[in-house]
Short mmCIF file of C-alpha atoms in Angstrom, two decimals:
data_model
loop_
_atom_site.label_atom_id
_atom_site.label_comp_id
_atom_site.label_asym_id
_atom_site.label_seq_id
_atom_site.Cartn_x
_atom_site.Cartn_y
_atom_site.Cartn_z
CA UNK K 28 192.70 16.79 136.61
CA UNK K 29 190.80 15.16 139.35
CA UNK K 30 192.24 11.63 137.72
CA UNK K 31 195.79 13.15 137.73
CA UNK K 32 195.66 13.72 141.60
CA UNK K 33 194.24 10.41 141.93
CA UNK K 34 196.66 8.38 139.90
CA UNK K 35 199.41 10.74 142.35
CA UNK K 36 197.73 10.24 145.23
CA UNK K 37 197.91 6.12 144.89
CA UNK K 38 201.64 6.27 144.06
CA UNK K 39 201.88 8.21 147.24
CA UNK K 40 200.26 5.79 148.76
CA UNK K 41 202.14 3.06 147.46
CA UNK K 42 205.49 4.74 148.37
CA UNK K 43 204.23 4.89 152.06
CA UNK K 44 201.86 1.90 152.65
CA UNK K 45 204.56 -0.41 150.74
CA UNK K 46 207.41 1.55 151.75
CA UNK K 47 208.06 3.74 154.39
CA UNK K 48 205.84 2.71 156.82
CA UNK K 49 207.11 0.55 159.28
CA UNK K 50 206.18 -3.25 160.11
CA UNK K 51 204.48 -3.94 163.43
CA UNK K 52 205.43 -5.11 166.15
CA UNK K 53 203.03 -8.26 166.44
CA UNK K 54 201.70 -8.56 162.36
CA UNK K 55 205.12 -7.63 160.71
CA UNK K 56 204.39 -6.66 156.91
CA UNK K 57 200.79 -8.14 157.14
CA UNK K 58 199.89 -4.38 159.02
CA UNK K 59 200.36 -3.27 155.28
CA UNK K 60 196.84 -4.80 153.83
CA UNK K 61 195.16 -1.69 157.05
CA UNK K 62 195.83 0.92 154.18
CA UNK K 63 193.36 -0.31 151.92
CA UNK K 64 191.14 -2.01 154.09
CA UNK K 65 190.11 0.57 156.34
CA UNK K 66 190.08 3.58 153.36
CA UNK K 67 187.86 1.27 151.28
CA UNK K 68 185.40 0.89 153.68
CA UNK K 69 185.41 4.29 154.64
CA UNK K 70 184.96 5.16 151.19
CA UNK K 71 182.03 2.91 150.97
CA UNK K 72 180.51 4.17 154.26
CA UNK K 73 180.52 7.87 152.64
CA UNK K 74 179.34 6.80 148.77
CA UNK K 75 176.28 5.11 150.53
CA UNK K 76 175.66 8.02 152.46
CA UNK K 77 175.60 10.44 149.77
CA UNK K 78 173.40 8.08 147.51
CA UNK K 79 171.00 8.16 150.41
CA UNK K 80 170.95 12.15 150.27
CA UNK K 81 170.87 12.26 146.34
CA UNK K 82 168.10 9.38 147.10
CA UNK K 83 166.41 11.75 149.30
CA UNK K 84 167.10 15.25 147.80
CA UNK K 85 165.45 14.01 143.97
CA UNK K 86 162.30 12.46 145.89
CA UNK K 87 161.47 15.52 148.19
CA UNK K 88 162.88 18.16 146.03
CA UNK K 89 160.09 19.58 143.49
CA UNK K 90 161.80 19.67 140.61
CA UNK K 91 163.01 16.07 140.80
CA UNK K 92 166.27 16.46 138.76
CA UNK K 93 167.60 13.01 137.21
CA UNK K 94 171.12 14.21 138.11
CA UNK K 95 170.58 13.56 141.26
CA UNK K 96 169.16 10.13 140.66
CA UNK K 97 171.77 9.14 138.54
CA UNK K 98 174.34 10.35 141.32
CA UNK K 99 172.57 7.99 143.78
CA UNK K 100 173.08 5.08 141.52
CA UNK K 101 176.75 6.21 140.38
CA UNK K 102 177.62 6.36 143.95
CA UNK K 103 176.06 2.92 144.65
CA UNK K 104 177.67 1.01 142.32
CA UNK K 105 181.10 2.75 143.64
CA UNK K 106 180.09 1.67 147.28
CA UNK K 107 179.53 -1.86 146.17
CA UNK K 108 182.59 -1.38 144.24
CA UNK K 109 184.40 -0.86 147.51
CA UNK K 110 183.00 -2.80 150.39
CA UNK K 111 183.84 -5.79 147.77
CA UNK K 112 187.37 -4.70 148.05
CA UNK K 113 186.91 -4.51 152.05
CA UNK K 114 185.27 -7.91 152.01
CA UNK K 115 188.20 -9.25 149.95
CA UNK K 116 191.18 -7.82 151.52
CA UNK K 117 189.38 -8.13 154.94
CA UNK K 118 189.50 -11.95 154.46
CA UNK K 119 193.05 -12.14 152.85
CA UNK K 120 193.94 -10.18 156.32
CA UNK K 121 192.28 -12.25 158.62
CA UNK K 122 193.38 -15.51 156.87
CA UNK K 123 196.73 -13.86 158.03
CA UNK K 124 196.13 -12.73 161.67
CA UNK K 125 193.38 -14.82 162.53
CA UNK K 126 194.00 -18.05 160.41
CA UNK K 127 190.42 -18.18 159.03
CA UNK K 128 189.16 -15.89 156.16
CA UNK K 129 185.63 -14.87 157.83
CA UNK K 130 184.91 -14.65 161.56
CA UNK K 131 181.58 -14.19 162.63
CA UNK K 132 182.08 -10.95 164.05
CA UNK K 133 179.58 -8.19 164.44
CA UNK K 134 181.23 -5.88 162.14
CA UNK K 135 181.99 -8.61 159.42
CA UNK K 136 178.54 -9.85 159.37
CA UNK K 137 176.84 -6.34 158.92
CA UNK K 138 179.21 -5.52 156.64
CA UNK K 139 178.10 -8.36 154.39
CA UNK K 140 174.88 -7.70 154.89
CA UNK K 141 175.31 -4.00 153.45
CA UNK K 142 177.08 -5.74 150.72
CA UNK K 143 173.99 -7.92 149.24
CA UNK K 144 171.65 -5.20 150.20
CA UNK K 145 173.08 -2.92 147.79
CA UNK K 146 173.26 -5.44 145.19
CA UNK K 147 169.79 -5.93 145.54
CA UNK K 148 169.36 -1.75 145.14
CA UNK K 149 171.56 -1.70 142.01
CA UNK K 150 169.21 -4.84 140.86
CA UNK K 151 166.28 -2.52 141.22
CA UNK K 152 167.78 0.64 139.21
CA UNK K 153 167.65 -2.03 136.39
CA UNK K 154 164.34 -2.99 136.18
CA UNK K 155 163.43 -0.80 133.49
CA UNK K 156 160.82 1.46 133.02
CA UNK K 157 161.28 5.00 131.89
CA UNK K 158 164.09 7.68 133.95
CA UNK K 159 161.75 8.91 136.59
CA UNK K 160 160.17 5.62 137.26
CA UNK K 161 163.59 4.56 137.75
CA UNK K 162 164.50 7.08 139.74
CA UNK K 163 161.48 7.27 142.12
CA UNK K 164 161.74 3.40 142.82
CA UNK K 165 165.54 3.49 143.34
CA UNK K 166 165.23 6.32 145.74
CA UNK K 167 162.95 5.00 148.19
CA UNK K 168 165.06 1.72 147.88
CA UNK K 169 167.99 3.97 149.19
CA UNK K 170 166.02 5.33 151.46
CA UNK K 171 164.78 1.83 153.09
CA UNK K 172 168.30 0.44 152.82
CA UNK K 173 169.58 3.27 155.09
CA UNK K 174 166.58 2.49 157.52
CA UNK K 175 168.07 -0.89 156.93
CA UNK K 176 171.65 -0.88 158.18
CA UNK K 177 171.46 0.52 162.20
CA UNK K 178 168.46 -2.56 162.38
CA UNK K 179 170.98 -5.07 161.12
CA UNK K 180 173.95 -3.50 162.94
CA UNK K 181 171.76 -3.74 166.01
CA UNK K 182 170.37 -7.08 166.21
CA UNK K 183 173.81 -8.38 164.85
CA UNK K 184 175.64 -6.68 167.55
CA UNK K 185 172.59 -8.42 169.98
CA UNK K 186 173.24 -11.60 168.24
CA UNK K 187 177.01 -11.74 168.92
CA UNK K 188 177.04 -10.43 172.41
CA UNK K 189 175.18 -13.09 173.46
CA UNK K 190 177.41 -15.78 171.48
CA UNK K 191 180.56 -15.09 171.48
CA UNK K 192 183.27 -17.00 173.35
CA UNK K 193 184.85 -14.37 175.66
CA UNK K 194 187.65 -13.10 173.37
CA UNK K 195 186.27 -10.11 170.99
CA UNK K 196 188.76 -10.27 167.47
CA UNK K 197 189.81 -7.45 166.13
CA UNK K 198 191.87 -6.73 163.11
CA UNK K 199 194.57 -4.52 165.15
CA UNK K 200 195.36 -6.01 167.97
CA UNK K 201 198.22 -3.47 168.51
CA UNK K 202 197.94 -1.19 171.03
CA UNK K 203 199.11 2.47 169.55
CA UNK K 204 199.45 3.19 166.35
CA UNK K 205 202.83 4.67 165.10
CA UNK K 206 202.69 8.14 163.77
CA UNK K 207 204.08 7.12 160.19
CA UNK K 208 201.47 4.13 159.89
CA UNK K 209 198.88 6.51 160.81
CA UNK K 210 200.12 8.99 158.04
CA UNK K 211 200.41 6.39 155.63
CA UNK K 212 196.32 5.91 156.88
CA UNK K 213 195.76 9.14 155.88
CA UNK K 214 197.35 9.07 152.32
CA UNK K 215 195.34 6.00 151.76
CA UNK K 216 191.80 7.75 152.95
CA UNK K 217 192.95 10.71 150.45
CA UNK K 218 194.35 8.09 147.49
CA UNK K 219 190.39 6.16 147.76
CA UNK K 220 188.24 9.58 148.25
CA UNK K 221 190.13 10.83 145.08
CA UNK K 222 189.91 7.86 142.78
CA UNK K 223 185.70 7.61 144.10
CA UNK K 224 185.59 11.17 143.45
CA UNK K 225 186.85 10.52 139.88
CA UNK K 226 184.73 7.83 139.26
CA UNK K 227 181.82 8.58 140.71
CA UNK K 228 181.62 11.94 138.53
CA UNK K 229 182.39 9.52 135.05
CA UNK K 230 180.11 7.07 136.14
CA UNK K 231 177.44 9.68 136.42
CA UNK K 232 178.13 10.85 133.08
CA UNK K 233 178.24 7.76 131.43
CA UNK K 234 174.78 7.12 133.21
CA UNK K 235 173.56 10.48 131.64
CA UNK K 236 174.75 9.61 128.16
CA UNK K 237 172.45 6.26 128.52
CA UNK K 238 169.29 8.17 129.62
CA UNK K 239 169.89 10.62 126.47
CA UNK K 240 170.62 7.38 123.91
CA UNK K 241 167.73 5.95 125.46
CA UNK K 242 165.30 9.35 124.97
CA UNK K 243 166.52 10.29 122.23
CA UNK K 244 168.52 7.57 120.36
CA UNK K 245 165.78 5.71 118.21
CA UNK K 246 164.12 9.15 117.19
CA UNK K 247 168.15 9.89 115.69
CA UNK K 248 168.30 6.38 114.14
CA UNK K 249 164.50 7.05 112.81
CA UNK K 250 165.38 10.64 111.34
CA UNK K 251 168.59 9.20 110.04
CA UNK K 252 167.24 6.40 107.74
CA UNK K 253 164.54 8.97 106.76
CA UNK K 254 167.17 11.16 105.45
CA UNK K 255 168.84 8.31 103.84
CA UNK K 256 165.73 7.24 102.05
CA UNK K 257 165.04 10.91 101.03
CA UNK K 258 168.69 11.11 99.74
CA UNK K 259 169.11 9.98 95.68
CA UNK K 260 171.10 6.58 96.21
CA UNK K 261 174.19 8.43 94.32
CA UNK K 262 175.25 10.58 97.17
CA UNK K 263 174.61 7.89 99.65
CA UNK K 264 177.94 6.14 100.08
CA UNK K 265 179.52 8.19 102.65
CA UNK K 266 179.32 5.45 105.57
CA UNK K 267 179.91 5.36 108.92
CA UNK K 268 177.77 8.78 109.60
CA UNK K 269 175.75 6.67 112.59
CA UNK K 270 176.05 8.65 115.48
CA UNK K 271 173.03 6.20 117.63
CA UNK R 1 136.78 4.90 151.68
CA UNK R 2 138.14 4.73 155.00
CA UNK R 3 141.31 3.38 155.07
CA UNK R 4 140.39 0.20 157.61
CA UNK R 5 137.49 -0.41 155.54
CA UNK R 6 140.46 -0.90 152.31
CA UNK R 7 142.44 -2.69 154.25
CA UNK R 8 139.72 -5.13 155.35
CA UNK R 9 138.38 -5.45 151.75
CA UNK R 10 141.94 -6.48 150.23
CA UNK R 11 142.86 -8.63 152.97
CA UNK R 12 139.59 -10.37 152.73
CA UNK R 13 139.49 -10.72 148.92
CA UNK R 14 142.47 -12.01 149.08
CA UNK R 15 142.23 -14.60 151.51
CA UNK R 16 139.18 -15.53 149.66
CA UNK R 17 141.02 -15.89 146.63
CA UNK R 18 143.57 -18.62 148.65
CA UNK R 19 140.29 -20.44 150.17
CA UNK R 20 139.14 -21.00 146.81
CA UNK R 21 141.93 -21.75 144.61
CA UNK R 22 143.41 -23.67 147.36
CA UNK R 23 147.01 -23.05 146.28
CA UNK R 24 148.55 -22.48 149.47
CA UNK R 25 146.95 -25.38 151.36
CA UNK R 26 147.53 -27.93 148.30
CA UNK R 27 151.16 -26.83 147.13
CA UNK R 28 153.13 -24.27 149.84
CA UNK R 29 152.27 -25.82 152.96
CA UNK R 30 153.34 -29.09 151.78
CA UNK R 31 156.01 -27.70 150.01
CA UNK R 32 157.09 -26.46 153.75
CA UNK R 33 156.67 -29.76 155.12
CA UNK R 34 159.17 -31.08 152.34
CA UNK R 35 161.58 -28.78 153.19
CA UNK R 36 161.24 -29.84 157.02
CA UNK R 37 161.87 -33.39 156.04
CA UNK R 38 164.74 -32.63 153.61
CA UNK R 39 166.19 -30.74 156.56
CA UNK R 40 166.56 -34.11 158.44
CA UNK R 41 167.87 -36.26 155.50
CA UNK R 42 171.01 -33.32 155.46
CA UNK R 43 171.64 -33.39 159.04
CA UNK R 44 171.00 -36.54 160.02
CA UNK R 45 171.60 -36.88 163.73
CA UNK R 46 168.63 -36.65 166.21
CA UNK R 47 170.63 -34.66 168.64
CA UNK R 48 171.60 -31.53 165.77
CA UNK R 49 168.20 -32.06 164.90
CA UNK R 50 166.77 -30.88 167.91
CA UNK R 51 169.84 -28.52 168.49
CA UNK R 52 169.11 -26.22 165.50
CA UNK R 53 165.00 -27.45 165.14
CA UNK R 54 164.19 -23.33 165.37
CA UNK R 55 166.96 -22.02 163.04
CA UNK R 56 165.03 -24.69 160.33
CA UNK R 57 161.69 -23.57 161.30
CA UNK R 58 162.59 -19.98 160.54
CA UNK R 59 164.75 -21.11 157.38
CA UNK R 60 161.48 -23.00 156.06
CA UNK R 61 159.27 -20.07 157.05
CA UNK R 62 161.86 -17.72 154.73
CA UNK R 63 161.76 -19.99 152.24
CA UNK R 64 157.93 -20.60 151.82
CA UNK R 65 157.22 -16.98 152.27
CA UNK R 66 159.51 -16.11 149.27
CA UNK R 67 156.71 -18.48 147.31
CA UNK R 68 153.64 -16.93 149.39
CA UNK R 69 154.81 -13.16 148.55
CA UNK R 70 155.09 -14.62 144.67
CA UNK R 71 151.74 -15.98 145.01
CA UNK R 72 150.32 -12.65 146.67
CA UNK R 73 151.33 -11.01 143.79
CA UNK R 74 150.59 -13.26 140.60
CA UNK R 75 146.91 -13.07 141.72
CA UNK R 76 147.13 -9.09 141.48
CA UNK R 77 149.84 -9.82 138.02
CA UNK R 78 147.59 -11.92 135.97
CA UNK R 79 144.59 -10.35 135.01
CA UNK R 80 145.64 -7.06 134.93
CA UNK R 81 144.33 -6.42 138.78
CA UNK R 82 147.28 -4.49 139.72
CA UNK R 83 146.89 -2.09 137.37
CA UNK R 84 143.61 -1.45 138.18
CA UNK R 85 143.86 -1.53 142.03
CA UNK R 86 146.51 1.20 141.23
CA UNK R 87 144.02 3.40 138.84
CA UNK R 88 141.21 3.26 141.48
CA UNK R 89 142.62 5.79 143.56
CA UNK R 90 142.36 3.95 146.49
CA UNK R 91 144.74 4.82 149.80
CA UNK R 92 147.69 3.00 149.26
CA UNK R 93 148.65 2.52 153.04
CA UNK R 94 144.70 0.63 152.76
CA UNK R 95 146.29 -1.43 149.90
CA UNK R 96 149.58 -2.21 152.27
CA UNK R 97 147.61 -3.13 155.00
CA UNK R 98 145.20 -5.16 153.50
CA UNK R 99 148.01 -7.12 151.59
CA UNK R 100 150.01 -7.45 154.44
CA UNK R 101 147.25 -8.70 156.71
CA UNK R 102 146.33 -11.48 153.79
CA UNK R 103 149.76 -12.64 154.46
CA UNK R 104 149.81 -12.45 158.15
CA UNK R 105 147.17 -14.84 157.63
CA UNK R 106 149.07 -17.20 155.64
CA UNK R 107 152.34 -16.87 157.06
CA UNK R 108 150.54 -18.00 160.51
CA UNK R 109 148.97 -20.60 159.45
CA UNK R 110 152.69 -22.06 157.29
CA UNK R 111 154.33 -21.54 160.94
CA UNK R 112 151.66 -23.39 162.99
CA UNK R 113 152.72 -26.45 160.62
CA UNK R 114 156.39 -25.88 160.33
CA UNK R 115 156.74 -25.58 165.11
CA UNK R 116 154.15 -28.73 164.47
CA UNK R 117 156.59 -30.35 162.34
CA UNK R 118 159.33 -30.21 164.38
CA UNK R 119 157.75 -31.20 167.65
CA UNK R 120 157.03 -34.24 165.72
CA UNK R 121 159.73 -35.02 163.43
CA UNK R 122 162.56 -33.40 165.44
CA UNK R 123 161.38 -34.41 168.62
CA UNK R 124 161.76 -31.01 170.23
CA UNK R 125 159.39 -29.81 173.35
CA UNK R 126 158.00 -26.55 174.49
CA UNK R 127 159.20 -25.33 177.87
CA UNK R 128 156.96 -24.72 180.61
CA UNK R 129 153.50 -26.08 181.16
CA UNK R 130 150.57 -24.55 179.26
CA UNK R 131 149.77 -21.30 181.06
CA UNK R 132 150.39 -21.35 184.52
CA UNK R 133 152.27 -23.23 186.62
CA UNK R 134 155.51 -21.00 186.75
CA UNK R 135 153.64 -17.96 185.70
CA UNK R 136 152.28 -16.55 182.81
CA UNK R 137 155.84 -15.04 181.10
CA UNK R 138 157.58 -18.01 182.44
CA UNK R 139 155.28 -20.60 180.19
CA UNK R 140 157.79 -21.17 176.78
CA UNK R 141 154.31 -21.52 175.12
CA UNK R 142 152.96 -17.73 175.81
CA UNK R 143 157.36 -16.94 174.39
CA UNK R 144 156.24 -18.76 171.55
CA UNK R 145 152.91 -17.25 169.92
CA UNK R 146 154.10 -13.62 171.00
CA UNK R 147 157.48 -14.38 168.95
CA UNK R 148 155.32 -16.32 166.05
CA UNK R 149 152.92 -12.80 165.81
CA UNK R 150 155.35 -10.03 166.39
CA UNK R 151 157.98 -12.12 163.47
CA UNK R 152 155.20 -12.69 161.42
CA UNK R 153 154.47 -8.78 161.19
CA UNK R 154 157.38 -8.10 160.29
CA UNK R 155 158.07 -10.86 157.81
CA UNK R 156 154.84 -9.77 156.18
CA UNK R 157 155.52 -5.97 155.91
CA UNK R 158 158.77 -6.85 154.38
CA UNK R 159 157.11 -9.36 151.73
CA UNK R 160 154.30 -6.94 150.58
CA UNK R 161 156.52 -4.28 150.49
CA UNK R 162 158.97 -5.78 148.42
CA UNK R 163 156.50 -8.06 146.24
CA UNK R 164 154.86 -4.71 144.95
CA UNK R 165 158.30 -3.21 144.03
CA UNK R 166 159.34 -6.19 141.84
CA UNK R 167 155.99 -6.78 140.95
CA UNK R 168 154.74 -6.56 137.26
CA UNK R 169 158.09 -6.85 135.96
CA UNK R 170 160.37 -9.49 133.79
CA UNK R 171 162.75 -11.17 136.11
CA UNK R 172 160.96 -10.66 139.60
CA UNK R 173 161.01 -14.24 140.42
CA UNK R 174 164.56 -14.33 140.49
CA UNK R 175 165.06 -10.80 142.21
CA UNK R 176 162.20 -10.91 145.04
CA UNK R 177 164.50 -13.56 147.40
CA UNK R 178 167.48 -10.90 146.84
CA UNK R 179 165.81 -8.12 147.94
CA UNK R 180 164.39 -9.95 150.91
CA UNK R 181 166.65 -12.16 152.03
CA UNK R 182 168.94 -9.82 153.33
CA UNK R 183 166.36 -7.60 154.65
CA UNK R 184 164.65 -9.52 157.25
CA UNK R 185 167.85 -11.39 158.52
CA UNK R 186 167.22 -9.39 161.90
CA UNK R 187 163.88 -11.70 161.67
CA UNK R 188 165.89 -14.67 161.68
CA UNK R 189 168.22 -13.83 164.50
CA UNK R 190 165.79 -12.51 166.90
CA UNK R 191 163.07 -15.18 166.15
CA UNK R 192 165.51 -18.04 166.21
CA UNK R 193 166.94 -17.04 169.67
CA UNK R 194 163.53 -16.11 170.45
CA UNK R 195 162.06 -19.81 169.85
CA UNK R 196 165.09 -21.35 171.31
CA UNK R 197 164.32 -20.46 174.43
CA UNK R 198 160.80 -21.19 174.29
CA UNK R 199 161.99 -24.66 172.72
CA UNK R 200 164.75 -24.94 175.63
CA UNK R 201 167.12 -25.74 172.93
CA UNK R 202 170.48 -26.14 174.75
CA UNK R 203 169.69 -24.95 178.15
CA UNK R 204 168.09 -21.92 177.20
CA UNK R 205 165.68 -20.38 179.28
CA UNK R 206 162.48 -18.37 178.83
CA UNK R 207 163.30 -15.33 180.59
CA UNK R 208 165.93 -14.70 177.87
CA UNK R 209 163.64 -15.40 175.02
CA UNK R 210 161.75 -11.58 175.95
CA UNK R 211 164.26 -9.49 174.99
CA UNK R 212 164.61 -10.81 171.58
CA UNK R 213 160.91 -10.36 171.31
CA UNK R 214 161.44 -7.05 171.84
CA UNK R 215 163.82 -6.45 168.43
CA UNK R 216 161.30 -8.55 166.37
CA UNK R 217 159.10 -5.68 167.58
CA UNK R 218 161.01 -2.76 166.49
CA UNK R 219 161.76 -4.33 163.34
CA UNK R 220 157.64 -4.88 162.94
CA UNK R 221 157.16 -1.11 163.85
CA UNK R 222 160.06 -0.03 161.26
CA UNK R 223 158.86 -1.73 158.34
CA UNK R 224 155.19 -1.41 159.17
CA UNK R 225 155.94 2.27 159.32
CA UNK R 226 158.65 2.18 156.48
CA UNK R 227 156.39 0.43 153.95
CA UNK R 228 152.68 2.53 154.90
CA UNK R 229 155.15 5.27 153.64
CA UNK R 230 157.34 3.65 150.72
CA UNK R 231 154.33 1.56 149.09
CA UNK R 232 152.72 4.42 148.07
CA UNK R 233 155.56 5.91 145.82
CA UNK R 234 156.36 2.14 144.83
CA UNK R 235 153.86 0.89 143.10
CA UNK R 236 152.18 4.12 141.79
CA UNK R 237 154.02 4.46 138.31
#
């Protein structure tokens, strides 16, 4: 259902971001790459947020459920997911406006930084080690990499001020935005938060199905070939019974 | 135990460890040095040299430290002492301090060569006279131990904190410089701009060098706070 809306909700936002929309003024059809840039990133922004609250809610909760844990990581890998797309379309753009692919901007640079810090939490959550483990290390890794990002924002921001050479880039240089680009905005920010929403839930699933193949997977394969052995060879020859 | 008295007693057994074995004098401060020197065969040109001398100091400090925080943690690996230091029930936020203070240690020492290195090699100065002269925040040399101390902190917070999260398992060689790397980048930028203007590096002055001190400082406080609290849950498992 959820996927239905999504898959609706991108054509929608093909229609209008392709479409309807108008060109601007200063970027003609360039303006176009704004509907996924900025929805990505937003997108990203909130998965990161909510793994830091699943982060938090399974460490200080007492019953430290795994669903939350495996939320937190579902939604991390999403985020990543995203702010790659940002980083990539973000470049095409500004190859476009600017005539470089990366500026040294205060906003590019932290956003790259968030980037590889996330990696580096999704590097953790595979270390190993049994669920909670797992979960207990990853959380407090969420937990640090939210302390992390205002610190980076901040000295980045400190960094640039002091650097930069008058003129401050930014992606829209237009002045006001047109009411049909900033619809076609909107469809975007609802065509992203759907398809996350649709992932993020499978992705959590698929993460629960690999904790319970993990648990309980060699104790099936175990009581299976003890059944087979137990079995006369004669009625043996059904096949492809392995359900790992 | 009190938790000073842990602290004290890790730090010190560890930095008797390093005395001994002689690791760090014999392979990463040299090591360090290297890097300085390859630093000069890839730039080649007196004047960069000098321009970005305290971006390369801080580069060679990251890069040695990702080998000290290794090294912190393969003597607590390899016998089994990590394992142990975990079952003996003692204070964690001891454990964190002690380890971090082992490495404050180290890490001073490593940047005491590496600003040595590049007055020599680089041919960079120190502004200002020793103390006095044009006052005592004015002298580039008082800029530059406050900015070595308060990075240092900071750098070594990070490390232990980090170190004991990928410690004891398969692969943390190659995932300890991801997880840090990123992390103390403030570090970089605010000790960089920091030692520039003790250095004078392109007409910077002193006075300017202060305020960066003063992120390297919150960054100290945040992961000195940040890790007492996280190294607990981290490396109990």
């Amino acid at each position: 259902m959820l996927g239905v809306l999504a898959i609706i909700a991108t054509a929608w936002l093909v229609a209008f971001g392709l479409g309807f929309s108008p060109a601007d003024r200063d970027q003609e059809e360039s303006v176009r790459i704004l509907y996924v840039h900025v929805p990505t990133i937003w997108v990203a922004y909130v998965a990161f947020i909510l793994t830091a609250v699943a982060s938090g809610t399974y460490l200080f909760s007492k019953k430290h459920s795994l669903g939350f844990d495996r939320f937190a990581g579902a939604s991390a890998e999403l985020g990543v997911l995203f702010v790659g797309l940002t980083l990539i379309v973000g470049a095409l753009w500004g190859r476009l406006t600017w005539g470089v692919f990366w500026q040294w901007d205060a906003r590019l640079t932290t956003t790259a930084l968030l980037f590889v810090t996330y990696i580096g939490y999704l590097a953790v959550r595979r270390l190993g080690g049994d669920p909670h483990q797992r979960a207990r290390r990853s959380a407090v890794m969420g937990l640090l990499s939210v302390l992390l990002i205002p610190l980076v924002h901040w000295s980045v921001r400190l960094w640039r001020s002091l650097h930069q050479d008058a003129t401050v880039l930014r992606p829209d240089g237009q002045v006001k935005m047109d009411g049909l680009m900033l619809f076609s905005l909107f469809v975007g920010v609802v065509a992203f938060s759907l398809i996350y929403a649709w992932l993020v839930i499978h992705r959590t699933r698929v993460l629960w199905m690999e904790d319970h193949e993990s648990e309980y997977g060699l104790e099936a394969a175990v009581e299976q070939r003890r059944a087979e052995a137990l079995e006369t060879p004669s009625s043996n020859s059904t096949g492809g019974k392995t359900d790992g | 135990m009190k938790r000073s008295r842990i602290a004290w007693a890790i730090a010190s057994k560890d930095l008797r460890i390093e005395l001994r074995s002689r690791i760090v004098a014999n392979q990463i401060l040299p090591f360090a040095a290297v890097i300085m020197v390859l630093f000069a065969f890839a730039l080649d040109s007196d004047s960069v040299l000098q321009r970005v001398a305290p971006g390369l100091v801080w580069m060679a400090t990251l890069f040695s430290m990702i080998v000290l925080v290794q090294r912190s943690y393969a003597i607590e690996t390899e016998d089994g002492a990590f394992d142990l230091l975990r079952l003996s029930g003692l204070d964690p936020i001891g454990v964190f301090w002690g380890k971090t203070l082992a490495l404050v240690v180290q890490l001073l020492l490593l940047e005491i060569l590496l600003v040595a290195t590049a007055i020599l090699l680089y041919n960079t100065t120190v502004s200002g006279a020793w103390i006095g002269g044009i006052g005592f925040l004015g002298s580039g040399w008082v800029l530059l131990v406050t900015t070595l101390i308060t990075a240092t902190f900071g750098l070594a917070a990070v490390g232990t904190l980090y170190g004991g999260l990928a410690a004891g398992f398969s692969g943390r060689e190659t995932l300890l410089p991801l997880l840090v790397l990123p992390v103390v980048s403030p570090v970089v930028i605010g000790a960089t701009r920091a030692m520039e203007s003790a250095f004078g590096t392109a007409g910077a002055v002193v006075s300017e060098g202060w305020s960066w001190t003063g992120l390297l400082l919150v960054f100290a406080v945040a992961f000195g706070v940040g890790g007492s609290l996280a190294y607990g849950p981290l490396i109990e498992e």
